[in-house]
XYZ file of C-alpha atoms in Angstrom:
155
model
C 72.331 40.887 14.221
C 75.094 42.522 12.214
C 75.398 45.973 10.688
C 74.680 44.445 7.276
C 71.605 42.559 8.479
C 68.827 43.307 5.944
C 66.254 43.983 8.692
C 68.555 46.484 10.390
C 69.406 48.118 7.083
C 65.708 48.433 6.190
C 64.954 49.886 9.616
C 67.802 52.383 9.270
C 66.590 53.361 5.786
C 63.074 53.838 7.138
C 64.395 56.032 9.921
C 66.389 58.101 7.411
C 63.275 58.536 5.252
C 61.216 59.620 8.255
C 63.922 62.063 9.304
C 64.118 63.451 5.767
C 60.337 63.901 5.604
C 60.295 65.655 8.963
C 63.122 67.968 7.918
C 61.425 68.906 4.654
C 58.103 69.603 6.351
C 59.671 71.622 9.154
C 61.755 73.644 6.708
C 58.690 74.498 4.609
C 56.656 75.428 7.690
C 59.496 77.564 9.026
C 59.819 79.577 5.817
C 56.080 80.124 5.421
C 55.408 81.069 9.052
C 58.427 83.398 9.279
C 57.590 85.145 6.022
C 53.889 85.494 6.684
C 53.658 86.008 10.428
C 57.090 86.444 12.013
C 56.711 83.108 13.817
C 59.030 80.135 13.890
C 57.554 76.659 13.507
C 58.322 76.038 17.222
C 56.596 79.268 18.241
C 53.535 78.320 16.205
C 53.538 74.859 17.740
C 53.770 76.278 21.265
C 50.929 78.738 20.664
C 48.837 75.938 19.172
C 49.448 73.549 22.090
C 48.742 76.214 24.705
C 45.618 77.425 22.893
C 44.076 73.979 23.391
C 44.196 74.203 27.195
C 40.966 74.581 29.126
C 39.875 75.475 32.648
C 38.485 72.036 33.488
C 40.182 69.231 35.413
C 43.676 68.734 34.026
C 43.080 71.441 31.454
C 46.270 73.403 32.027
C 49.613 71.927 31.121
C 52.639 72.018 33.339
C 55.864 73.158 31.715
C 57.128 69.565 31.398
C 53.946 68.596 29.542
C 54.329 71.615 27.268
C 57.979 70.695 26.618
C 56.957 67.139 25.710
C 54.196 68.409 23.405
C 56.520 70.723 21.458
C 59.441 68.265 21.592
C 61.897 70.548 23.365
C 63.815 70.364 26.616
C 62.260 72.124 29.585
C 64.921 74.821 29.505
C 64.434 75.443 25.765
C 60.663 75.553 26.307
C 61.084 78.092 29.113
C 63.241 80.279 26.837
C 60.648 79.985 24.070
C 57.833 80.910 26.472
C 59.853 83.910 27.678
C 60.395 85.129 24.094
C 56.690 84.888 23.316
C 55.784 86.469 26.660
C 58.125 89.382 25.846
C 56.223 89.818 22.569
C 52.899 89.890 24.458
C 51.688 86.612 22.943
C 51.753 84.579 26.178
C 51.277 85.280 29.879
C 52.285 83.282 32.935
C 50.488 83.016 36.268
C 50.618 80.987 39.464
C 48.372 77.962 39.823
C 45.446 78.766 42.135
C 45.710 75.474 44.034
C 49.477 74.966 44.049
C 51.410 78.214 44.354
C 54.569 76.436 43.162
C 53.015 75.675 39.771
C 53.224 78.218 36.984
C 50.888 78.054 34.026
C 51.138 79.744 30.670
C 48.202 81.050 28.647
C 47.955 82.499 25.163
C 46.960 86.171 25.286
C 44.289 87.616 22.988
C 46.989 88.995 20.614
C 48.610 85.537 20.650
C 45.300 83.872 19.781
C 44.732 86.381 16.978
C 48.202 85.730 15.530
C 47.671 81.972 15.805
C 44.373 82.203 13.917
C 46.013 84.335 11.224
C 48.916 81.872 10.945
C 46.854 78.659 10.956
C 45.872 78.814 7.229
C 49.513 79.539 6.310
C 50.677 76.601 8.423
C 48.090 74.231 6.972
C 48.784 75.290 3.367
C 52.548 74.898 3.865
C 51.993 71.462 5.408
C 49.801 70.360 2.488
C 52.401 71.693 0.024
C 55.289 69.940 1.777
C 53.372 66.655 1.841
C 52.399 66.998 -1.828
C 56.040 67.546 -2.783
C 57.180 64.654 -0.604
C 54.582 62.314 -2.094
C 56.374 62.520 -5.451
C 59.578 61.196 -3.845
C 59.547 57.360 -4.031
C 61.212 56.925 -0.647
C 58.855 59.352 1.110
C 55.493 58.643 -0.524
C 54.708 55.616 1.703
C 55.245 57.792 4.797
C 53.025 60.521 3.361
C 50.346 57.889 2.736
C 50.594 56.746 6.356
C 50.253 60.345 7.595
C 47.239 60.961 5.396
C 45.528 57.750 6.460
C 46.226 58.499 10.125
C 44.648 61.947 9.718
C 41.590 60.676 7.848
C 38.375 60.472 9.853
C 37.482 57.003 11.047
C 34.749 55.338 8.996
C 31.291 55.366 10.535
C 30.239 52.053 12.050
């Protein structure tokens, strides 16, 4: 396979389109969340991921799982958690069964901010996807995202 191989070129173009779509969406989310709620897109994502934890078996995420979910390194995730903890939006505590494990929970003010920010996030996402769907190179990716998010047909 050479650098001019049509399959490689098509794959590289697809990757560029996906990267462009991601960048446009993230930029739109960032602007809307910062302006409306003083949150970055990463902060919103972290609050959202942590708000979905539960007390049942495997319900709390370890820091590595959180880092994977928000697509950050563990050290960057720890810094992000610390920033949100300093703002009173998150709290950390030791695991009851393994004193070496530290869990992070969203505080009531963090949950309130997340609920206030969710409509802003969702509207900005819809707007970014609508704009991207008019771009010929991005519209197929938008279609894939929309079909992946659509509920499965009843059997």
